[in-house]
């Protein structure tokens, strides 16, 4: 049984190139701005989270395109492999990239590992999904940018020693792993079906990214103080509210009819 | 610097690759039913490969990590990891069987074989029409325990090898090393749990399932993928020494 997906190419109103642009440029700009500006004021580290949201939207779009072919297994698997590849590549990139090139090295190494796994999936395992290689590159790249973006929110920098001390050693990295994975896998998993629409799926991606920003904001309290944590979490809540409102509008647009079920009947009414 | 780190840790690199291959192989033993099994329409546990492998494998990692805290003896650490994962997958399967038998009300039956290869019990008579079996017959349970054990050994091998790299780099077992090694082990574990799940296409009953014979494809893929993951992991962990 193929879980999810109609076995054909997904129709999109935003092209894969547009989404790739949003993910790579938005993600890297957000991460660098967050890291460069946060010494002036710790609050500004939330920009890394905006970069992470861009990367999550990109990753969710790539998952949407590849999972539309039907993976044979559930959509969650691809989100988990994305973050599995992403976490290995991003920590490697930060460790050898130094204080400036880290995110770029991480992104390139994630894309390389993604390309290898995509090739293996098609050539050795024989999945036969035409866009598997490209999608794996995109998903791994998005995964690494999400991880570095959220690390930047928590530490205010992406330097290896700071990330190890403030994100990896306290265990926040596990939370980033699951939240980033959720952001990438959940939107398509929640919206899949014959009437799946790109804008509706991606509005869930923004909403999930905003939730990750809220949690990363709270985690940043230990390093950047309560004020920065509060502002970051508040920005996350605002983005979450806007995205969820938009999502609900899309749901009402795509639904045949939205009706209220009313309150549960009281005991007297049942008699 | 990078080449030095790789050459100095070549034996641990080999252990990591073996661990990754073991995890990939182990997934083929676990009776994964996926969404159909959640509705009691296929034999196996009603969730995806990744969730099952992760549940059992990560329990194995925790028990191996606990053992490594006390003693530096590879066989004991591997045994601890294997037992932890086997207990976890057994508990999952026992609870699943209870739900299928007393909750859903169906008998455990396999649709892939006519007789259970271990007990010799007739299977096909008990498979409900329109389903591909349901519940967890004895052979699936035994296969799942074997899978859990192999996955636990694989996970603890990766953890042990990465830990050795970390201790060699920093000459101490600090929380930095433990955190970094644990998350790398988890990352490599997930990569090697997803690759075989694409190979088996979502559902498998265990070693008696015809799909089980496809394992070499997943093992070769995991072998190649783990080499790259292991290289970057070893380099990143070696950099801890320079901090």
Short mmCIF file of C-alpha atoms in Angstrom, two decimals, chain B residues 19 21 26 61 69 104 108 114 125 131 143 165 169 218 220:
data_model
loop_
_atom_site.label_atom_id
_atom_site.label_comp_id
_atom_site.label_asym_id
_atom_site.label_seq_id
_atom_site.Cartn_x
_atom_site.Cartn_y
_atom_site.Cartn_z
CA UNK B 19 26.70 -0.51 13.07
CA UNK B 21 24.67 -1.85 8.20
CA UNK B 26 17.58 -5.20 11.53
CA UNK B 61 21.16 3.63 22.74
CA UNK B 69 28.94 5.16 31.95
CA UNK B 104 -10.18 -5.35 17.81
CA UNK B 108 -3.07 -13.19 15.04
CA UNK B 114 0.28 -21.07 5.07
CA UNK B 125 -7.90 -20.23 7.56
CA UNK B 131 -7.21 -8.27 4.72
CA UNK B 143 11.47 -12.02 14.11
CA UNK B 165 36.56 9.29 19.04
CA UNK B 169 39.82 14.13 21.19
CA UNK B 218 19.17 -1.76 1.59
CA UNK B 220 24.50 -1.88 0.28
#
